[in-house]
Short mmCIF file of N, CA and C in Angstrom, two decimals:
data_model
loop_
_atom_site.label_atom_id
_atom_site.label_comp_id
_atom_site.label_asym_id
_atom_site.label_seq_id
_atom_site.Cartn_x
_atom_site.Cartn_y
_atom_site.Cartn_z
N UNK V 1362 10.75 13.16 -15.64
CA UNK V 1362 10.48 11.87 -15.08
C UNK V 1362 10.77 11.62 -13.49
N UNK V 1363 9.82 11.34 -12.69
CA UNK V 1363 10.08 11.28 -11.27
C UNK V 1363 10.97 9.82 -11.09
N UNK V 1364 12.21 10.22 -10.35
CA UNK V 1364 13.07 9.31 -10.12
C UNK V 1364 12.66 8.37 -9.12
N UNK V 1365 11.94 8.65 -8.27
CA UNK V 1365 11.33 7.78 -6.99
C UNK V 1365 10.53 6.97 -7.52
N UNK V 1366 9.56 7.29 -8.37
CA UNK V 1366 8.41 6.69 -9.11
C UNK V 1366 9.02 5.43 -9.96
N UNK V 1367 10.07 5.79 -10.68
CA UNK V 1367 10.63 4.90 -11.81
C UNK V 1367 11.44 3.89 -10.90
N UNK V 1368 12.16 4.24 -9.78
CA UNK V 1368 12.97 3.21 -9.06
C UNK V 1368 11.76 2.31 -8.55
N UNK V 1369 10.58 2.74 -7.75
CA UNK V 1369 9.62 1.96 -7.26
C UNK V 1369 9.21 0.94 -8.41
N UNK V 1370 9.01 1.40 -9.72
CA UNK V 1370 8.68 0.42 -10.44
C UNK V 1370 9.23 -0.72 -10.96
N UNK V 1371 10.77 -0.24 -10.87
CA UNK V 1371 11.85 -1.30 -11.27
C UNK V 1371 11.88 -2.37 -10.20
N UNK V 1372 11.80 -1.88 -8.92
CA UNK V 1372 11.97 -2.76 -7.87
C UNK V 1372 10.60 -3.42 -7.44
N UNK V 1373 9.53 -3.13 -8.04
CA UNK V 1373 8.26 -3.92 -7.73
C UNK V 1373 8.54 -5.43 -7.87
N UNK V 1374 9.10 -6.01 -8.92
CA UNK V 1374 9.10 -7.29 -9.43
C UNK V 1374 10.16 -7.91 -8.21
N UNK V 1375 11.16 -7.56 -8.26
CA UNK V 1375 12.29 -8.18 -7.17
C UNK V 1375 11.40 -8.24 -5.74
N UNK V 1376 10.80 -6.96 -5.42
CA UNK V 1376 10.10 -6.85 -4.03
C UNK V 1376 9.13 -7.93 -3.80
N UNK V 1377 8.16 -8.02 -4.97
CA UNK V 1377 7.23 -8.95 -4.99
C UNK V 1377 7.68 -10.52 -4.92
N UNK V 1378 8.79 -10.74 -5.71
CA UNK V 1378 9.21 -11.98 -5.54
C UNK V 1378 9.74 -12.51 -4.20
N UNK V 1379 10.32 -11.49 -3.65
CA UNK V 1379 10.82 -12.02 -2.10
C UNK V 1379 9.69 -11.97 -1.19
N UNK V 1380 8.81 -11.04 -1.18
CA UNK V 1380 7.44 -11.09 -0.43
C UNK V 1380 6.82 -12.34 -0.70
N UNK V 1381 6.71 -12.79 -1.73
CA UNK V 1381 5.89 -14.01 -2.00
C UNK V 1381 6.40 -15.30 -1.97
N UNK V 1382 7.61 -15.45 -1.27
CA UNK V 1382 8.37 -16.56 -0.82
C UNK V 1382 7.90 -17.16 0.32
N UNK V 1383 6.96 -18.18 0.56
CA UNK V 1383 6.30 -18.62 1.51
C UNK V 1383 6.34 -19.89 1.85
N UNK V 1384 7.68 -20.67 1.62
CA UNK V 1384 7.74 -22.14 2.17
C UNK V 1384 7.51 -21.96 3.69
N UNK V 1385 7.10 -23.20 4.12
CA UNK V 1385 6.75 -23.33 5.76
C UNK V 1385 7.86 -22.74 6.47
N UNK V 1386 9.06 -23.03 6.16
CA UNK V 1386 10.29 -22.64 7.19
C UNK V 1386 10.43 -21.32 6.98
N UNK V 1387 10.07 -20.59 6.03
CA UNK V 1387 10.18 -19.08 5.93
C UNK V 1387 9.09 -18.51 6.75
N UNK V 1388 8.01 -18.98 6.64
CA UNK V 1388 6.79 -18.66 7.44
C UNK V 1388 6.99 -18.77 9.00
N UNK V 1389 7.87 -19.61 9.35
CA UNK V 1389 8.44 -19.79 10.88
C UNK V 1389 9.54 -19.00 11.25
N UNK V 1390 10.35 -18.90 10.23
CA UNK V 1390 11.56 -17.95 10.57
C UNK V 1390 11.60 -16.54 10.42
N UNK V 1391 10.70 -16.16 9.62
CA UNK V 1391 10.50 -14.49 9.38
C UNK V 1391 10.03 -13.86 10.71
N UNK V 1392 9.03 -14.39 11.60
CA UNK V 1392 8.91 -13.83 12.82
C UNK V 1392 10.10 -13.73 13.74
N UNK V 1393 10.68 -14.80 13.67
CA UNK V 1393 11.81 -15.10 14.65
C UNK V 1393 12.96 -14.11 14.48
N UNK V 1394 13.33 -13.84 13.13
CA UNK V 1394 14.06 -12.86 12.66
C UNK V 1394 13.69 -11.46 13.13
N UNK V 1395 12.46 -11.22 12.72
CA UNK V 1395 11.78 -9.78 12.80
C UNK V 1395 11.85 -9.43 14.25
N UNK V 1396 11.63 -10.40 15.29
CA UNK V 1396 11.64 -10.13 16.68
C UNK V 1396 13.11 -10.04 17.37
N UNK V 1397 13.99 -10.68 16.66
CA UNK V 1397 15.14 -10.59 17.19
C UNK V 1397 15.92 -9.28 16.87
N UNK V 1398 15.61 -8.88 15.63
CA UNK V 1398 16.20 -7.71 15.14
C UNK V 1398 15.62 -6.48 15.70
N UNK V 1399 14.53 -6.57 16.29
CA UNK V 1399 13.92 -5.39 16.87
C UNK V 1399 14.77 -4.89 18.08
N UNK V 1400 14.95 -3.58 18.05
CA UNK V 1400 15.77 -3.00 19.22
C UNK V 1400 17.09 -3.60 19.23
N UNK V 1401 17.66 -4.13 18.19
CA UNK V 1401 18.93 -4.78 18.16
C UNK V 1401 19.01 -5.71 19.08
N UNK V 1402 18.33 -6.46 19.38
CA UNK V 1402 18.38 -7.52 20.58
C UNK V 1402 19.34 -8.68 20.05
N UNK V 1403 19.02 -8.91 18.72
CA UNK V 1403 19.99 -10.16 18.34
C UNK V 1403 21.60 -9.69 18.38
N UNK V 1404 21.75 -8.40 18.01
CA UNK V 1404 23.42 -8.02 17.96
C UNK V 1404 23.75 -8.10 19.40
N UNK V 1405 22.84 -7.21 20.25
CA UNK V 1405 23.32 -7.35 21.92
C UNK V 1405 23.75 -8.58 22.40
N UNK V 1406 22.72 -9.62 22.10
CA UNK V 1406 22.90 -10.94 22.34
C UNK V 1406 24.31 -11.69 21.86
N UNK V 1407 24.50 -11.21 20.60
CA UNK V 1407 25.77 -11.94 20.18
C UNK V 1407 26.96 -11.30 20.66
N UNK V 1408 26.72 -10.05 20.84
CA UNK V 1408 27.86 -9.39 21.75
C UNK V 1408 28.18 -9.88 23.02
N UNK V 1409 27.10 -10.08 23.74
CA UNK V 1409 27.04 -10.85 24.95
C UNK V 1409 27.93 -12.05 24.91
N UNK V 1410 27.38 -12.83 24.01
CA UNK V 1410 27.85 -14.33 23.61
C UNK V 1410 29.51 -14.26 23.54
N UNK V 1411 29.82 -13.16 22.54
CA UNK V 1411 31.13 -13.21 22.14
C UNK V 1411 31.94 -12.80 23.39
N UNK V 1412 31.53 -11.96 24.04
CA UNK V 1412 32.35 -11.53 25.29
C UNK V 1412 32.35 -12.76 26.39
N UNK V 1413 31.37 -13.28 26.54
CA UNK V 1413 31.30 -14.41 27.50
C UNK V 1413 32.47 -15.58 27.21
N UNK V 1414 32.38 -15.84 25.88
CA UNK V 1414 32.91 -17.15 25.62
C UNK V 1414 34.44 -16.96 24.60
N UNK V 1415 34.79 -15.75 24.17
CA UNK V 1415 35.56 -15.37 23.33
C UNK V 1415 36.89 -14.89 24.01
N UNK V 1416 37.10 -14.62 25.16
CA UNK V 1416 38.14 -14.23 25.70
C UNK V 1416 38.36 -12.67 25.33
N UNK V 1417 39.63 -12.21 25.46
CA UNK V 1417 39.94 -10.97 24.87
C UNK V 1417 39.58 -10.60 23.43
N UNK V 1418 39.82 -11.54 22.71
CA UNK V 1418 39.29 -11.45 21.32
C UNK V 1418 37.81 -11.20 21.08
N UNK V 1419 36.99 -12.03 21.92
CA UNK V 1419 35.65 -11.76 21.82
C UNK V 1419 35.07 -10.61 22.37
N UNK V 1420 35.79 -10.20 23.61
CA UNK V 1420 35.38 -8.61 24.14
C UNK V 1420 35.74 -7.82 23.14
N UNK V 1421 36.95 -7.61 22.46
CA UNK V 1421 37.13 -6.54 21.47
C UNK V 1421 36.15 -6.81 20.14
N UNK V 1422 35.90 -7.98 19.66
CA UNK V 1422 34.89 -8.05 18.59
C UNK V 1422 33.61 -7.68 19.31
N UNK V 1423 33.35 -7.68 20.50
CA UNK V 1423 31.86 -7.29 20.97
C UNK V 1423 31.88 -5.77 20.87
N UNK V 1424 32.85 -5.28 21.46
CA UNK V 1424 32.98 -3.83 21.59
C UNK V 1424 32.89 -2.92 20.17
N UNK V 1425 33.61 -3.63 19.42
CA UNK V 1425 33.93 -3.19 17.77
C UNK V 1425 32.31 -3.25 17.08
N UNK V 1426 31.73 -4.36 17.47
CA UNK V 1426 30.55 -4.62 16.85
C UNK V 1426 29.22 -3.56 17.25
N UNK V 1427 29.43 -3.34 18.70
CA UNK V 1427 28.39 -2.75 19.16
C UNK V 1427 28.70 -1.19 18.81
N UNK V 1428 29.91 -0.57 18.63
CA UNK V 1428 30.30 0.75 18.40
C UNK V 1428 30.16 1.05 16.93
N UNK V 1429 30.14 0.07 15.97
CA UNK V 1429 29.84 0.19 14.64
C UNK V 1429 28.26 0.13 14.55
N UNK V 1430 27.74 -0.66 15.28
CA UNK V 1430 26.16 -0.55 15.19
C UNK V 1430 25.82 0.70 15.54
N UNK V 1431 26.15 1.09 16.63
CA UNK V 1431 25.56 2.52 17.09
C UNK V 1431 25.91 3.51 15.94
N UNK V 1432 27.05 3.48 15.53
CA UNK V 1432 27.40 4.57 14.45
C UNK V 1432 26.53 4.32 13.19
N UNK V 1433 26.23 2.87 12.94
CA UNK V 1433 25.52 2.84 11.55
C UNK V 1433 23.93 3.24 11.91
N UNK V 1434 23.58 2.96 13.05
CA UNK V 1434 22.12 3.62 13.19
C UNK V 1434 22.04 4.84 13.24
N UNK V 1435 22.93 5.73 13.55
CA UNK V 1435 22.92 7.11 13.80
C UNK V 1435 23.04 7.55 12.00
N UNK V 1436 23.92 7.06 11.40
CA UNK V 1436 24.02 7.37 10.00
C UNK V 1436 22.71 7.20 9.21
N UNK V 1437 22.11 5.94 9.43
CA UNK V 1437 21.01 5.69 8.84
C UNK V 1437 19.78 6.28 9.18
N UNK V 1438 19.48 6.19 10.59
CA UNK V 1438 18.15 7.05 11.16
C UNK V 1438 18.29 8.24 11.48
N UNK V 1439 19.45 8.93 11.87
CA UNK V 1439 19.56 10.42 12.12
C UNK V 1439 19.87 11.31 10.90
N UNK V 1440 20.76 10.71 10.04
CA UNK V 1440 21.22 11.37 9.04
C UNK V 1440 20.63 11.27 7.79
N UNK V 1441 20.58 10.07 7.09
CA UNK V 1441 20.05 9.87 5.64
C UNK V 1441 18.55 9.68 5.85
N UNK V 1442 17.93 8.83 6.70
CA UNK V 1442 16.39 8.86 6.67
C UNK V 1442 15.70 10.11 6.51
N UNK V 1443 16.12 11.27 7.38
CA UNK V 1443 15.52 12.47 7.31
C UNK V 1443 15.67 13.26 5.98
N UNK V 1444 16.76 12.84 5.32
CA UNK V 1444 17.13 13.42 4.07
C UNK V 1444 16.41 12.92 2.86
N UNK V 1445 16.11 11.53 3.05
CA UNK V 1445 15.27 10.89 1.87
C UNK V 1445 13.97 10.52 2.26
N UNK V 1446 13.10 11.23 2.19
CA UNK V 1446 11.61 11.05 2.51
C UNK V 1446 10.93 10.03 1.69
N UNK V 1447 11.39 8.67 1.72
CA UNK V 1447 10.90 7.84 0.79
C UNK V 1447 9.67 6.99 1.48
N UNK V 1448 8.44 6.68 0.83
CA UNK V 1448 7.49 6.08 1.29
C UNK V 1448 7.79 4.64 1.23
N UNK V 1449 7.05 3.84 2.13
CA UNK V 1449 7.29 2.48 2.32
C UNK V 1449 6.51 1.85 1.08
N UNK V 1450 6.93 0.38 0.61
CA UNK V 1450 6.30 0.04 -0.42
C UNK V 1450 4.81 -0.09 -0.31
N UNK V 1451 4.08 0.11 -1.24
CA UNK V 1451 2.48 0.06 -1.28
C UNK V 1451 2.10 -1.18 -0.86
N UNK V 1452 1.01 -1.39 -0.12
CA UNK V 1452 0.54 -2.68 0.26
C UNK V 1452 0.26 -3.59 -0.99
N UNK V 1453 -0.45 -2.96 -2.06
CA UNK V 1453 -0.59 -3.76 -3.42
C UNK V 1453 0.73 -4.33 -3.87
N UNK V 1454 1.97 -3.92 -3.50
CA UNK V 1454 3.11 -4.65 -4.03
C UNK V 1454 3.37 -5.71 -3.02
N UNK V 1455 2.71 -6.07 -2.10
CA UNK V 1455 3.08 -7.22 -1.12
C UNK V 1455 1.94 -8.29 -1.29
N UNK V 1456 2.40 -9.40 -1.84
CA UNK V 1456 1.40 -10.52 -2.08
C UNK V 1456 0.93 -11.37 -0.82
N UNK V 1457 1.03 -10.67 0.46
CA UNK V 1457 0.53 -11.50 1.56
C UNK V 1457 0.00 -10.56 2.63
N UNK V 1458 -0.58 -10.93 3.69
CA UNK V 1458 -1.27 -9.82 4.65
C UNK V 1458 -0.44 -9.33 5.94
N UNK V 1459 0.88 -9.67 5.84
CA UNK V 1459 1.54 -9.40 7.16
C UNK V 1459 2.22 -8.04 6.94
N UNK V 1460 1.53 -7.13 6.44
CA UNK V 1460 2.03 -5.66 6.25
C UNK V 1460 1.49 -4.56 7.17
N UNK V 1461 0.95 -5.08 8.34
CA UNK V 1461 0.00 -4.35 9.29
C UNK V 1461 1.09 -3.25 10.05
N UNK V 1462 2.03 -3.81 10.31
CA UNK V 1462 2.99 -3.51 11.43
C UNK V 1462 4.24 -2.73 10.77
N UNK V 1463 4.05 -1.83 10.04
CA UNK V 1463 5.32 -1.20 9.52
C UNK V 1463 5.40 0.24 9.88
N UNK V 1464 6.90 0.66 9.91
CA UNK V 1464 7.20 2.00 10.60
C UNK V 1464 6.52 2.91 9.63
N UNK V 1465 6.41 4.24 10.26
CA UNK V 1465 5.93 5.37 9.56
C UNK V 1465 7.25 6.07 8.94
N UNK V 1466 8.31 5.82 9.41
CA UNK V 1466 9.67 6.42 9.08
C UNK V 1466 9.94 6.34 7.52
N UNK V 1467 10.74 6.97 7.08
CA UNK V 1467 11.26 6.80 5.82
C UNK V 1467 11.79 5.52 5.40
N UNK V 1468 11.51 4.93 4.29
CA UNK V 1468 11.76 3.43 3.99
C UNK V 1468 13.28 3.86 3.66
N UNK V 1469 13.84 4.70 3.17
CA UNK V 1469 15.09 4.49 2.90
C UNK V 1469 16.09 5.23 3.70
N UNK V 1470 17.13 4.80 4.13
CA UNK V 1470 17.68 3.19 4.11
C UNK V 1470 17.17 2.46 5.13
N UNK V 1471 17.37 1.14 4.92
CA UNK V 1471 16.99 0.20 6.30
C UNK V 1471 17.91 0.40 7.36
N UNK V 1472 17.40 0.93 8.48
CA UNK V 1472 18.12 1.05 9.64
C UNK V 1472 18.48 -0.26 10.29
N UNK V 1473 17.59 -1.29 10.13
CA UNK V 1473 17.81 -2.73 10.68
C UNK V 1473 18.78 -3.34 10.01
N UNK V 1474 18.92 -3.14 8.69
CA UNK V 1474 20.11 -3.79 7.88
C UNK V 1474 21.28 -2.99 8.05
N UNK V 1475 21.36 -1.74 8.37
CA UNK V 1475 22.37 -0.98 8.57
C UNK V 1475 23.11 -1.36 9.99
N UNK V 1476 22.36 -1.71 11.06
CA UNK V 1476 22.82 -1.95 12.23
C UNK V 1476 23.37 -3.46 12.27
N UNK V 1477 22.81 -4.46 11.47
CA UNK V 1477 23.00 -5.74 11.35
C UNK V 1477 24.57 -5.68 10.56
N UNK V 1478 24.57 -5.02 9.42
CA UNK V 1478 25.71 -4.93 8.63
C UNK V 1478 26.93 -4.33 9.19
N UNK V 1479 26.59 -3.14 9.98
CA UNK V 1479 27.65 -2.49 10.68
C UNK V 1479 28.13 -3.52 11.87
N UNK V 1480 27.47 -4.12 12.69
CA UNK V 1480 27.91 -5.06 13.67
C UNK V 1480 28.77 -6.04 13.01
N UNK V 1481 28.04 -6.70 11.92
CA UNK V 1481 28.82 -7.96 11.66
C UNK V 1481 30.11 -7.49 10.79
N UNK V 1482 30.12 -6.40 10.23
CA UNK V 1482 31.37 -5.97 9.53
C UNK V 1482 32.67 -5.79 10.44
N UNK V 1483 32.13 -5.03 11.64
CA UNK V 1483 33.24 -4.79 12.52
C UNK V 1483 33.74 -5.89 13.44
N UNK V 1484 32.73 -6.92 13.73
CA UNK V 1484 33.02 -7.97 14.39
C UNK V 1484 34.05 -8.75 13.48
N UNK V 1485 33.77 -8.94 12.12
CA UNK V 1485 34.47 -9.82 11.04
C UNK V 1485 36.04 -9.24 11.12
N UNK V 1486 36.17 -7.92 11.25
CA UNK V 1486 37.62 -7.30 11.49
C UNK V 1486 38.32 -7.82 12.53
N UNK V 1487 37.58 -7.91 13.69
CA UNK V 1487 38.46 -8.31 14.76
C UNK V 1487 38.44 -9.81 14.80
N UNK V 1488 37.33 -10.48 14.45
CA UNK V 1488 37.34 -12.04 14.86
C UNK V 1488 36.63 -12.64 13.50
N UNK V 1489 37.38 -12.97 12.45
CA UNK V 1489 36.94 -13.37 11.21
C UNK V 1489 35.92 -14.51 11.30
N UNK V 1490 36.09 -15.51 12.17
CA UNK V 1490 35.02 -16.57 12.38
C UNK V 1490 33.78 -16.00 13.04
N UNK V 1491 33.87 -15.27 14.04
CA UNK V 1491 32.49 -14.73 14.50
C UNK V 1491 31.75 -13.94 13.64
N UNK V 1492 32.50 -13.18 12.97
CA UNK V 1492 31.78 -12.32 11.68
C UNK V 1492 31.32 -13.20 10.81
N UNK V 1493 31.85 -14.37 10.41
CA UNK V 1493 31.13 -15.33 9.34
C UNK V 1493 29.96 -15.84 9.91
N UNK V 1494 30.00 -16.18 11.36
CA UNK V 1494 28.68 -16.80 11.97
C UNK V 1494 27.59 -15.64 11.92
N UNK V 1495 27.91 -14.28 12.15
CA UNK V 1495 27.09 -13.21 12.21
C UNK V 1495 26.36 -12.84 10.71
N UNK V 1496 27.20 -13.25 9.58
CA UNK V 1496 26.83 -12.77 8.38
C UNK V 1496 25.41 -13.51 7.97
N UNK V 1497 25.14 -14.77 8.46
CA UNK V 1497 23.88 -15.44 8.16
C UNK V 1497 22.81 -14.59 8.69
N UNK V 1498 22.69 -14.41 9.98
CA UNK V 1498 21.71 -13.59 10.53
C UNK V 1498 21.48 -12.05 10.02
N UNK V 1499 22.55 -11.54 9.80
CA UNK V 1499 22.57 -9.98 8.97
C UNK V 1499 21.86 -10.17 7.87
N UNK V 1500 22.27 -11.25 7.00
CA UNK V 1500 21.50 -11.22 5.67
C UNK V 1500 19.90 -11.69 5.91
N UNK V 1501 19.67 -12.58 6.87
CA UNK V 1501 18.38 -12.85 7.16
C UNK V 1501 17.62 -11.66 7.46
N UNK V 1502 18.05 -10.82 8.28
CA UNK V 1502 17.53 -9.48 8.67
C UNK V 1502 17.12 -8.51 7.45
N UNK V 1503 18.04 -8.66 6.51
CA UNK V 1503 17.94 -7.89 5.15
C UNK V 1503 16.98 -8.20 4.56
N UNK V 1504 16.70 -9.62 4.15
CA UNK V 1504 15.77 -10.44 3.57
C UNK V 1504 14.38 -10.34 4.30
N UNK V 1505 14.49 -10.20 5.49
CA UNK V 1505 13.23 -10.31 6.22
C UNK V 1505 12.54 -8.97 5.97
N UNK V 1506 13.38 -7.82 5.85
CA UNK V 1506 12.82 -6.30 5.92
C UNK V 1506 11.97 -6.15 4.52
N UNK V 1507 12.54 -6.93 3.38
CA UNK V 1507 11.97 -6.83 2.14
C UNK V 1507 10.78 -7.62 2.03
N UNK V 1508 10.85 -8.95 2.74
CA UNK V 1508 9.51 -9.97 2.65
C UNK V 1508 8.53 -9.31 3.45
N UNK V 1509 8.69 -8.79 4.64
CA UNK V 1509 7.70 -8.08 5.27
C UNK V 1509 6.95 -6.97 4.72
N UNK V 1510 7.65 -6.41 3.66
CA UNK V 1510 6.93 -5.23 2.86
C UNK V 1510 7.45 -3.86 3.49
N UNK V 1511 8.40 -3.95 4.41
CA UNK V 1511 8.99 -2.57 5.20
C UNK V 1511 9.91 -1.82 4.31
N UNK V 1512 10.55 -2.58 3.38
CA UNK V 1512 11.52 -1.83 2.51
C UNK V 1512 11.69 -2.42 0.99
N UNK V 1513 12.04 -1.60 0.33
CA UNK V 1513 12.38 -1.93 -1.35
C UNK V 1513 13.81 -2.67 -0.86
N UNK V 1514 14.19 -3.29 -2.02
CA UNK V 1514 15.55 -4.04 -2.21
C UNK V 1514 16.73 -2.85 -2.00
N UNK V 1515 16.45 -1.82 -2.64
CA UNK V 1515 17.62 -0.70 -2.66
C UNK V 1515 17.68 -0.21 -1.10
N UNK V 1516 16.54 -0.13 -0.52
CA UNK V 1516 16.66 0.38 0.71
C UNK V 1516 17.55 -0.69 1.73
N UNK V 1517 17.57 -1.88 1.56
CA UNK V 1517 18.27 -2.71 2.23
C UNK V 1517 19.81 -2.92 1.71
N UNK V 1518 20.15 -2.71 0.46
CA UNK V 1518 21.38 -2.32 0.05
C UNK V 1518 21.97 -1.26 0.47
N UNK V 1519 21.22 -0.10 0.41
CA UNK V 1519 21.94 1.12 1.03
C UNK V 1519 22.08 1.00 2.73
N UNK V 1520 21.27 0.14 3.37
CA UNK V 1520 21.55 -0.02 4.60
C UNK V 1520 22.87 -0.62 5.01
N UNK V 1521 22.90 -1.71 3.89
CA UNK V 1521 24.42 -2.74 4.11
C UNK V 1521 25.56 -1.82 3.83
N UNK V 1522 25.42 -0.78 2.99
CA UNK V 1522 26.44 0.01 2.59
C UNK V 1522 26.77 0.86 3.86
N UNK V 1523 25.82 1.52 4.19
CA UNK V 1523 25.75 2.35 5.62
C UNK V 1523 26.49 1.58 6.72
N UNK V 1524 26.07 0.49 6.64
CA UNK V 1524 26.59 -0.47 7.88
C UNK V 1524 28.09 -0.79 7.60
N UNK V 1525 28.59 -0.86 6.67
CA UNK V 1525 29.88 -1.02 6.45
C UNK V 1525 30.79 0.31 6.43
N UNK V 1526 30.11 1.42 5.95
CA UNK V 1526 30.64 2.75 6.39
C UNK V 1526 30.69 2.96 7.97
N UNK V 1527 29.60 2.52 8.56
CA UNK V 1527 29.57 2.69 9.96
C UNK V 1527 30.81 1.89 10.65
N UNK V 1528 30.82 0.68 10.16
CA UNK V 1528 32.08 -0.11 10.87
C UNK V 1528 33.51 0.69 10.36
N UNK V 1529 33.71 1.00 9.23
CA UNK V 1529 34.82 1.67 9.01
C UNK V 1529 35.06 3.01 9.93
N UNK V 1530 33.93 3.62 9.95
CA UNK V 1530 33.93 4.89 10.82
C UNK V 1530 34.25 4.69 12.32
N UNK V 1531 33.69 3.70 12.82
CA UNK V 1531 33.78 3.33 14.48
C UNK V 1531 35.27 3.01 14.39
N UNK V 1532 35.64 2.12 13.68
CA UNK V 1532 37.16 1.64 13.73
C UNK V 1532 38.20 2.83 13.45
N UNK V 1533 37.93 3.86 12.57
CA UNK V 1533 38.75 5.01 12.43
C UNK V 1533 38.53 6.25 13.27
N UNK V 1534 37.30 6.36 13.61
CA UNK V 1534 37.11 7.46 14.49
C UNK V 1534 37.91 7.85 15.54
N UNK V 1535 38.14 6.90 16.68
CA UNK V 1535 38.98 7.18 17.66
C UNK V 1535 40.26 7.61 17.22
N UNK V 1536 40.91 6.91 16.13
CA UNK V 1536 42.27 7.41 15.77
C UNK V 1536 42.37 8.74 15.19
N UNK V 1537 41.21 8.98 14.62
CA UNK V 1537 41.08 10.49 14.07
C UNK V 1537 40.77 11.52 15.13
N UNK V 1538 40.13 11.29 16.06
CA UNK V 1538 39.91 11.95 17.46
C UNK V 1538 41.02 12.34 17.98
N UNK V 1539 41.90 11.14 18.37
CA UNK V 1539 43.30 11.35 18.88
C UNK V 1539 43.98 12.26 18.24
N UNK V 1540 44.41 12.24 16.85
CA UNK V 1540 45.04 13.26 16.23
C UNK V 1540 44.51 14.54 16.38
N UNK V 1541 43.24 14.78 16.46
CA UNK V 1541 42.94 16.05 16.56
C UNK V 1541 42.74 16.66 17.94
N UNK V 1542 42.77 15.94 18.74
CA UNK V 1542 42.68 16.19 20.30
C UNK V 1542 44.21 16.46 20.74
N UNK V 1543 45.10 15.45 20.51
CA UNK V 1543 46.56 15.51 20.95
C UNK V 1543 47.20 16.29 19.90
#
């Protein structure tokens, strides 16, 4: 049995349900979320806002978030994606016509989701209130990736997990390096 084909079959239903969700506010919000998530603009903006208004804690949270985002993107896009050559969901799985602008890279895992959850998790450790505020747009990014047909649900779940691992790594890596170097 082909595991990837079976996984795609199992995920077809949830993918179609999310992609078919088309209330007016969703049609207005999805393009905004997609544009904000491109090239991590949303998270850079959040980091600038935290650093500008949050004092020392805001600066620490912004730095932690950006560091974790970078680690999460490297884990997702440079390590895992090349190892897991998974095709994007087929067009026939997506019940709308907004599937023209999908990346050619592996579908697994979602790099956008990894960046979002890495940033949010690291911010939450330093400044829980700001992390809670970031959680809503991070979840919106994950849902948008499935809604747009760019990813299967398991891709965004894996991206979220890699984001959490990236946040942990960004937090622990400096300590580990100090022990090795010193």
